């Protein structure tokens, strides 16, 4: 086998392992059957709690096809757990690393799951994202400039503005950058970010298809909580990002994002899992992935919250 093939296979196997780990941790014991992939043992393997699960798939050519059939090709992960695998296309190039003042955005892929009708929400409680034409993400980023509006600016390495599709139907809002994010200028790239990526992929999306940002755009030193004056200084930019994106659903990660957007000091334990509304947009509060790293048994609850979101988009949750 050529070295390139070996690398690709290793990368696919790593993706599959991560995906299965997320499903296993959330209590999923079975994934939906997928159509036969060429030359593959095509029935999707049941999710095993064994760490060896993704390594016991027989001959290499079958493993490659089985991996692809299960998690999709890199740019086709929208099929993951919810819809049949599509024909395999060459992998999309990785996005370039973000510099301080660069918005890491890639155009949304054309194909999306057909949304299913969902029950209407009660009348919006707050202002809607209508009226004056919203700015583009580029304009908002330009306005933010080399921000010194709060004290976080003095210690930060990079402003972490946001990443993903400007046409995202789903937006994740976290708290604030950590050390890795500060270093790279990209949100959710550290350990919590890797877990968030697994969550996004288990929902049937890629990171490129959604949008990811934070309440505060600069790292609070030592990963302390963002302070009220810092949130106040940064929130207008988050609001403008959301007005620009106009997603169908916002998922807030952790207490700061939920409490800030909802103006509600209820604990995240009580907020999570219950649909709320932000300016006419459905908002689902859930736990922060960093909390899940410390309390893995809570992943099940988060998966339940994310499955509620998947229903809005007509994405089938994995069978239990
Ligand atoms: N935690 C967050 O809230 N945001 C990040 O970008 C990374 C970790």
Tab-separated table of C-alpha atoms and ligand atoms in Angstrom:
chain	number	residue	atom	x	y	z
A	1	UNK	CA	0.000	0.000	0.000
A	2	UNK	CA	1.308	3.468	-0.871
A	3	UNK	CA	2.363	5.765	1.987
A	4	UNK	CA	-0.354	8.265	1.082
A	5	UNK	CA	-3.018	5.563	1.264
A	6	UNK	CA	-1.671	4.429	4.620
A	7	UNK	CA	-1.847	7.983	5.977
A	8	UNK	CA	-5.359	8.480	4.698
A	9	UNK	CA	-6.440	5.189	6.187
A	10	UNK	CA	-4.873	6.072	9.536
A	11	UNK	CA	-6.639	9.428	9.507
A	12	UNK	CA	-9.969	7.828	8.650
A	13	UNK	CA	-9.501	5.246	11.387
A	14	UNK	CA	-8.711	8.024	13.900
A	15	UNK	CA	-11.847	9.886	12.834
A	16	UNK	CA	-13.921	6.753	13.206
A	17	UNK	CA	-12.468	6.008	16.605
A	18	UNK	CA	-13.258	9.544	17.841
A	19	UNK	CA	-16.748	9.351	16.446
A	20	UNK	CA	-17.461	5.977	18.010
A	21	UNK	CA	-15.985	7.125	21.327
A	22	UNK	CA	-18.382	10.065	21.393
A	23	UNK	CA	-21.357	7.822	20.596
A	24	UNK	CA	-20.253	5.241	23.153
A	25	UNK	CA	-19.765	7.918	25.827
A	26	UNK	CA	-23.225	9.286	25.191
A	27	UNK	CA	-24.767	5.865	25.679
A	28	UNK	CA	-25.456	5.027	22.021
A	29	UNK	CA	-25.110	1.304	21.513
A	30	UNK	CA	-26.119	1.009	17.898
A	31	UNK	CA	-25.745	3.194	14.813
A	32	UNK	CA	-28.223	3.159	11.938
A	33	UNK	CA	-27.553	0.637	9.177
A	34	UNK	CA	-25.837	2.193	6.196
A	35	UNK	CA	-26.080	1.149	2.567
A	36	UNK	CA	-23.399	-1.175	1.258
A	37	UNK	CA	-20.144	0.602	0.493
A	38	UNK	CA	-18.098	-0.770	-2.387
A	39	UNK	CA	-15.918	-3.714	-1.331
A	40	UNK	CA	-16.834	-3.170	2.288
A	41	UNK	CA	-18.404	-5.174	5.021
A	42	UNK	CA	-21.087	-2.563	4.698
A	43	UNK	CA	-23.373	-3.089	7.625
A	44	UNK	CA	-22.287	-0.475	10.114
A	45	UNK	CA	-20.567	-2.083	13.048
A	46	UNK	CA	-22.442	-1.916	16.315
A	47	UNK	CA	-20.775	0.538	18.642
A	48	UNK	CA	-18.742	-1.436	21.062
A	49	UNK	CA	-17.389	-0.169	24.315
A	50	UNK	CA	-14.134	-1.841	23.353
A	51	UNK	CA	-11.414	0.623	22.361
A	52	UNK	CA	-10.388	-1.853	19.677
A	53	UNK	CA	-13.742	-1.531	17.906
A	54	UNK	CA	-12.474	0.408	14.896
A	55	UNK	CA	-9.396	-1.767	14.488
A	56	UNK	CA	-11.107	-5.107	14.038
A	57	UNK	CA	-12.691	-4.599	10.649
A	58	UNK	CA	-10.762	-7.160	8.632
A	59	UNK	CA	-8.771	-6.564	5.444
A	60	UNK	CA	-7.508	-3.044	4.794
A	61	UNK	CA	-9.556	-2.313	1.711
A	62	UNK	CA	-12.714	-3.248	3.614
A	63	UNK	CA	-11.653	-1.132	6.553
A	64	UNK	CA	-11.256	1.952	4.355
A	65	UNK	CA	-14.681	1.497	2.791
A	66	UNK	CA	-16.273	0.669	6.119
A	67	UNK	CA	-14.748	3.757	7.732
A	68	UNK	CA	-15.949	5.934	4.910
A	69	UNK	CA	-19.368	4.336	5.014
A	70	UNK	CA	-19.603	5.035	8.708
A	71	UNK	CA	-18.181	8.540	9.146
A	72	UNK	CA	-18.262	9.718	5.533
A	73	UNK	CA	-15.419	11.228	3.593
A	74	UNK	CA	-13.904	14.245	5.373
A	75	UNK	CA	-16.062	16.746	3.508
A	76	UNK	CA	-19.124	14.528	3.698
A	77	UNK	CA	-19.544	14.056	7.401
A	78	UNK	CA	-23.020	15.546	7.093
A	79	UNK	CA	-24.015	11.959	6.444
A	80	UNK	CA	-22.722	10.775	9.785
A	81	UNK	CA	-25.213	8.805	11.858
A	82	UNK	CA	-28.167	10.220	10.011
A	83	UNK	CA	-28.161	9.661	6.284
A	84	UNK	CA	-26.661	7.235	3.807
A	85	UNK	CA	-23.010	7.649	2.853
A	86	UNK	CA	-22.487	9.566	-0.375
A	87	UNK	CA	-19.991	8.718	-3.087
A	88	UNK	CA	-16.456	9.370	-1.968
A	89	UNK	CA	-14.826	12.551	-3.264
A	90	UNK	CA	-11.276	13.790	-2.684
A	91	UNK	CA	-10.847	15.341	0.769
A	92	UNK	CA	-11.181	19.118	1.022
A	93	UNK	CA	-7.995	21.007	1.951
A	94	UNK	CA	-7.679	22.056	5.579
A	95	UNK	CA	-8.333	25.727	6.331
A	96	UNK	CA	-5.196	27.833	6.802
A	97	UNK	CA	-4.307	28.784	10.380
A	98	UNK	CA	-5.874	32.071	11.412
A	99	UNK	CA	-3.762	35.126	12.057
A	100	UNK	CA	-4.966	37.661	14.605
A	101	UNK	CA	-7.040	39.666	12.192
A	102	UNK	CA	-8.146	36.975	9.806
A	103	UNK	CA	-11.650	35.556	9.769
A	104	UNK	CA	-11.493	31.820	9.221
A	105	UNK	CA	-14.536	31.230	7.088
A	106	UNK	CA	-15.243	28.847	4.300
A	107	UNK	CA	-18.317	28.810	2.107
A	108	UNK	CA	-21.136	26.528	3.178
A	109	UNK	CA	-21.392	23.281	1.237
A	110	UNK	CA	-24.323	23.240	-1.134
A	111	UNK	CA	-25.959	20.011	0.057
A	112	UNK	CA	-27.894	20.034	3.310
A	113	UNK	CA	-30.475	17.774	4.864
A	114	UNK	CA	-34.007	18.852	3.951
A	115	UNK	CA	-35.413	20.481	7.069
A	116	UNK	CA	-38.506	18.835	8.470
A	117	UNK	CA	-41.354	20.922	9.772
A	118	UNK	CA	-41.171	21.429	13.501
A	119	UNK	CA	-43.760	22.670	15.939
A	120	UNK	CA	-43.823	26.468	16.043
A	121	UNK	CA	-42.287	28.132	19.040
A	122	UNK	CA	-44.265	30.483	21.230
A	123	UNK	CA	-44.188	34.115	20.106
A	124	UNK	CA	-40.727	35.656	20.431
A	125	UNK	CA	-40.124	37.268	23.755
A	126	UNK	CA	-37.343	39.639	22.749
A	127	UNK	CA	-36.366	41.852	19.873
A	128	UNK	CA	-35.952	40.077	16.556
A	129	UNK	CA	-32.925	40.197	14.314
A	130	UNK	CA	-34.686	42.306	11.747
A	131	UNK	CA	-34.567	45.928	10.697
A	132	UNK	CA	-31.366	47.554	9.480
A	133	UNK	CA	-29.290	45.380	7.164
A	134	UNK	CA	-26.808	43.447	9.282
A	135	UNK	CA	-23.102	43.860	8.689
A	136	UNK	CA	-21.032	41.099	7.167
A	137	UNK	CA	-18.725	39.109	9.415
A	138	UNK	CA	-15.798	40.791	7.680
A	139	UNK	CA	-17.204	44.224	8.520
A	140	UNK	CA	-17.767	43.246	12.142
A	141	UNK	CA	-14.243	41.870	12.378
A	142	UNK	CA	-12.860	45.068	10.851
A	143	UNK	CA	-14.788	47.137	13.378
A	144	UNK	CA	-13.354	45.070	16.221
A	145	UNK	CA	-9.891	45.928	14.895
A	146	UNK	CA	-6.961	45.504	17.286
A	147	UNK	CA	-9.413	45.835	20.152
A	148	UNK	CA	-8.413	47.429	23.444
A	149	UNK	CA	-11.954	47.890	24.772
A	150	UNK	CA	-11.256	45.821	27.884
A	151	UNK	CA	-8.359	44.650	30.003
A	152	UNK	CA	-8.186	41.222	28.316
A	153	UNK	CA	-6.448	42.925	25.397
A	154	UNK	CA	-3.260	43.480	27.388
A	155	UNK	CA	-2.422	39.776	27.784
A	156	UNK	CA	-3.920	38.179	24.697
A	157	UNK	CA	-1.831	36.884	21.817
A	158	UNK	CA	-4.638	36.727	19.268
A	159	UNK	CA	-8.204	37.889	19.027
A	160	UNK	CA	-10.381	34.807	18.521
A	161	UNK	CA	-13.242	36.144	16.443
A	162	UNK	CA	-15.026	33.060	15.132
A	163	UNK	CA	-14.779	30.313	12.562
A	164	UNK	CA	-17.123	28.542	10.179
A	165	UNK	CA	-19.651	29.269	7.505
A	166	UNK	CA	-21.196	32.741	7.206
A	167	UNK	CA	-24.318	30.865	6.048
A	168	UNK	CA	-24.397	28.508	9.030
A	169	UNK	CA	-27.842	27.362	10.141
A	170	UNK	CA	-26.339	26.281	13.442
A	171	UNK	CA	-24.081	28.391	15.675
A	172	UNK	CA	-22.201	27.309	18.790
A	173	UNK	CA	-21.333	29.995	21.326
A	174	UNK	CA	-18.718	29.245	23.973
A	175	UNK	CA	-17.277	31.269	26.803
A	176	UNK	CA	-13.871	32.544	25.795
A	177	UNK	CA	-10.608	31.358	24.266
A	178	UNK	CA	-8.184	29.172	26.201
A	179	UNK	CA	-4.433	28.945	25.719
A	180	UNK	CA	-4.570	26.957	22.458
A	181	UNK	CA	-7.195	29.226	20.965
A	182	UNK	CA	-5.226	32.328	22.014
A	183	UNK	CA	-2.169	30.839	20.341
A	184	UNK	CA	-3.920	29.980	17.074
A	185	UNK	CA	-6.632	32.648	16.853
A	186	UNK	CA	-9.244	29.915	16.257
A	187	UNK	CA	-12.016	28.978	18.711
A	188	UNK	CA	-12.285	25.524	20.233
A	189	UNK	CA	-9.072	23.905	19.025
A	190	UNK	CA	-7.796	22.597	22.393
A	191	UNK	CA	-9.001	19.513	24.263
A	192	UNK	CA	-12.511	20.922	24.805
A	193	UNK	CA	-12.531	21.951	21.164
A	194	UNK	CA	-11.708	18.438	20.025
A	195	UNK	CA	-14.653	17.170	22.014
A	196	UNK	CA	-16.857	19.886	20.506
A	197	UNK	CA	-15.719	18.784	17.039
A	198	UNK	CA	-16.802	15.215	17.861
A	199	UNK	CA	-20.159	16.520	19.053
A	200	UNK	CA	-20.635	18.527	15.850
A	201	UNK	CA	-19.703	15.544	13.688
A	202	UNK	CA	-21.967	13.207	15.651
A	203	UNK	CA	-24.778	15.644	14.855
A	204	UNK	CA	-24.075	15.177	11.151
A	205	UNK	CA	-22.156	18.405	10.499
A	206	UNK	CA	-18.579	19.390	9.904
A	207	UNK	CA	-16.974	22.355	11.659
A	208	UNK	CA	-16.961	24.146	8.301
A	209	UNK	CA	-20.736	23.923	8.016
A	210	UNK	CA	-21.524	25.492	11.389
A	211	UNK	CA	-20.196	28.659	13.001
A	212	UNK	CA	-18.296	28.674	16.284
A	213	UNK	CA	-17.546	31.713	18.414
A	214	UNK	CA	-17.321	32.871	22.003
A	215	UNK	CA	-18.813	35.489	24.285
A	216	UNK	CA	-15.397	37.093	24.831
A	217	UNK	CA	-12.896	37.147	21.992
A	218	UNK	CA	-9.718	37.351	24.078
A	219	UNK	CA	-8.356	34.823	26.542
A	220	UNK	CA	-9.053	35.518	30.200
A	221	UNK	CA	-5.633	35.022	31.866
A	222	UNK	CA	-5.177	31.618	33.467
A	223	UNK	CA	-8.538	30.582	32.020
A	224	UNK	CA	-10.393	32.477	34.727
A	225	UNK	CA	-14.035	33.323	34.172
A	226	UNK	CA	-14.713	36.370	32.038
A	227	UNK	CA	-15.662	39.355	34.199
A	228	UNK	CA	-18.830	41.412	33.725
A	229	UNK	CA	-17.026	44.442	32.252
A	230	UNK	CA	-15.231	42.155	29.755
A	231	UNK	CA	-18.473	40.497	28.707
A	232	UNK	CA	-20.110	43.900	28.396
A	233	UNK	CA	-17.325	45.187	26.153
A	234	UNK	CA	-17.393	42.156	23.868
A	235	UNK	CA	-21.080	41.276	23.729
A	236	UNK	CA	-21.990	43.861	21.058
A	237	UNK	CA	-19.715	41.987	18.663
A	238	UNK	CA	-21.296	38.639	19.467
A	239	UNK	CA	-24.724	40.164	18.900
A	240	UNK	CA	-23.625	41.557	15.557
A	241	UNK	CA	-22.179	38.177	14.570
A	242	UNK	CA	-25.495	36.508	15.358
A	243	UNK	CA	-27.417	39.223	13.493
A	244	UNK	CA	-25.164	38.671	10.491
A	245	UNK	CA	-25.409	34.883	10.587
A	246	UNK	CA	-29.142	34.640	11.351
A	247	UNK	CA	-28.853	30.945	12.181
A	248	UNK	CA	-31.901	28.756	12.763
A	249	UNK	CA	-30.496	27.480	16.035
A	250	UNK	CA	-27.931	28.711	18.548
A	251	UNK	CA	-26.367	26.194	20.929
A	252	UNK	CA	-24.799	27.865	23.944
A	253	UNK	CA	-21.994	25.988	25.657
A	254	UNK	CA	-21.780	26.489	29.395
A	255	UNK	CA	-23.250	29.012	31.745
A	256	UNK	CA	-21.670	32.229	30.482
A	257	UNK	CA	-22.954	31.989	26.935
A	258	UNK	CA	-26.472	31.013	28.025
A	259	UNK	CA	-26.722	33.561	30.815
A	260	UNK	CA	-25.282	36.353	28.665
A	261	UNK	CA	-27.536	35.836	25.655
A	262	UNK	CA	-30.656	35.051	27.685
A	263	UNK	CA	-30.134	37.661	30.384
A	264	UNK	CA	-31.006	34.903	32.806
A	265	UNK	CA	-28.989	33.940	35.850
A	266	UNK	CA	-30.600	30.535	36.251
A	267	UNK	CA	-27.947	27.849	36.732
A	268	UNK	CA	-26.797	26.001	33.620
A	269	UNK	CA	-27.958	22.761	35.224
A	270	UNK	CA	-31.501	24.075	35.077
A	271	UNK	CA	-31.168	25.920	31.784
A	272	UNK	CA	-29.750	23.066	29.773
A	273	UNK	CA	-31.970	20.944	27.624
A	274	UNK	CA	-34.789	23.496	27.486
A	275	UNK	CA	-35.514	25.446	24.325
A	276	UNK	CA	-35.246	29.191	24.741
A	277	UNK	CA	-35.284	32.048	22.331
A	278	UNK	CA	-32.799	34.740	21.449
A	279	UNK	CA	-34.126	37.524	19.186
A	280	UNK	CA	-36.502	35.126	17.437
A	281	UNK	CA	-33.859	32.380	17.083
A	282	UNK	CA	-34.214	29.033	18.846
A	283	UNK	CA	-31.537	28.659	21.492
A	284	UNK	CA	-30.547	25.418	23.197
A	285	UNK	CA	-28.372	25.787	26.291
A	286	UNK	CA	-26.139	22.837	27.075
A	287	UNK	CA	-23.072	22.054	29.140
A	288	UNK	CA	-19.625	23.243	28.085
A	289	UNK	CA	-17.363	20.544	26.590
A	290	UNK	CA	-14.646	21.463	29.117
A	291	UNK	CA	-17.089	20.419	31.846
A	292	UNK	CA	-17.707	17.165	29.991
A	293	UNK	CA	-13.972	16.457	30.029
A	294	UNK	CA	-14.119	16.657	33.816
A	295	UNK	CA	-17.488	14.899	34.120
A	296	UNK	CA	-17.794	12.436	31.224
A	297	UNK	CA	-20.963	10.913	32.668
A	298	UNK	CA	-22.747	14.174	31.738
A	299	UNK	CA	-22.140	13.557	28.017
A	300	UNK	CA	-25.391	11.653	27.840
A	301	UNK	CA	-27.365	14.767	28.808
A	302	UNK	CA	-25.546	16.872	26.234
A	303	UNK	CA	-26.246	14.281	23.560
A	304	UNK	CA	-29.936	14.483	24.467
A	305	UNK	CA	-29.783	18.274	24.073
A	306	UNK	CA	-28.031	17.982	20.726
A	307	UNK	CA	-30.548	15.436	19.519
A	308	UNK	CA	-33.282	17.988	20.161
A	309	UNK	CA	-31.355	20.351	17.899
A	310	UNK	CA	-30.915	17.640	15.261
A	311	UNK	CA	-34.678	17.166	15.144
A	312	UNK	CA	-35.123	20.799	14.115
A	313	UNK	CA	-32.945	20.093	11.085
A	314	UNK	CA	-34.542	16.751	10.291
A	315	UNK	CA	-31.402	14.866	11.264
A	316	UNK	CA	-32.196	11.469	12.670
A	317	UNK	CA	-30.669	10.741	16.048
A	318	UNK	CA	-28.775	7.461	16.175
A	319	UNK	CA	-30.957	4.556	17.318
A	320	UNK	CA	-30.509	3.579	20.957
B	1	LIG	N1	-13.574	27.179	25.703
B	1	LIG	C1	-14.381	28.137	25.181
B	1	LIG	O1	-15.381	28.524	25.772
B	1	LIG	N2	-14.059	28.622	23.990
B	1	LIG	C2	-13.017	28.231	23.293
B	1	LIG	O2	-12.805	28.732	22.188
B	1	LIG	C3	-12.196	27.234	23.844
B	1	LIG	C4	-12.494	26.712	25.059
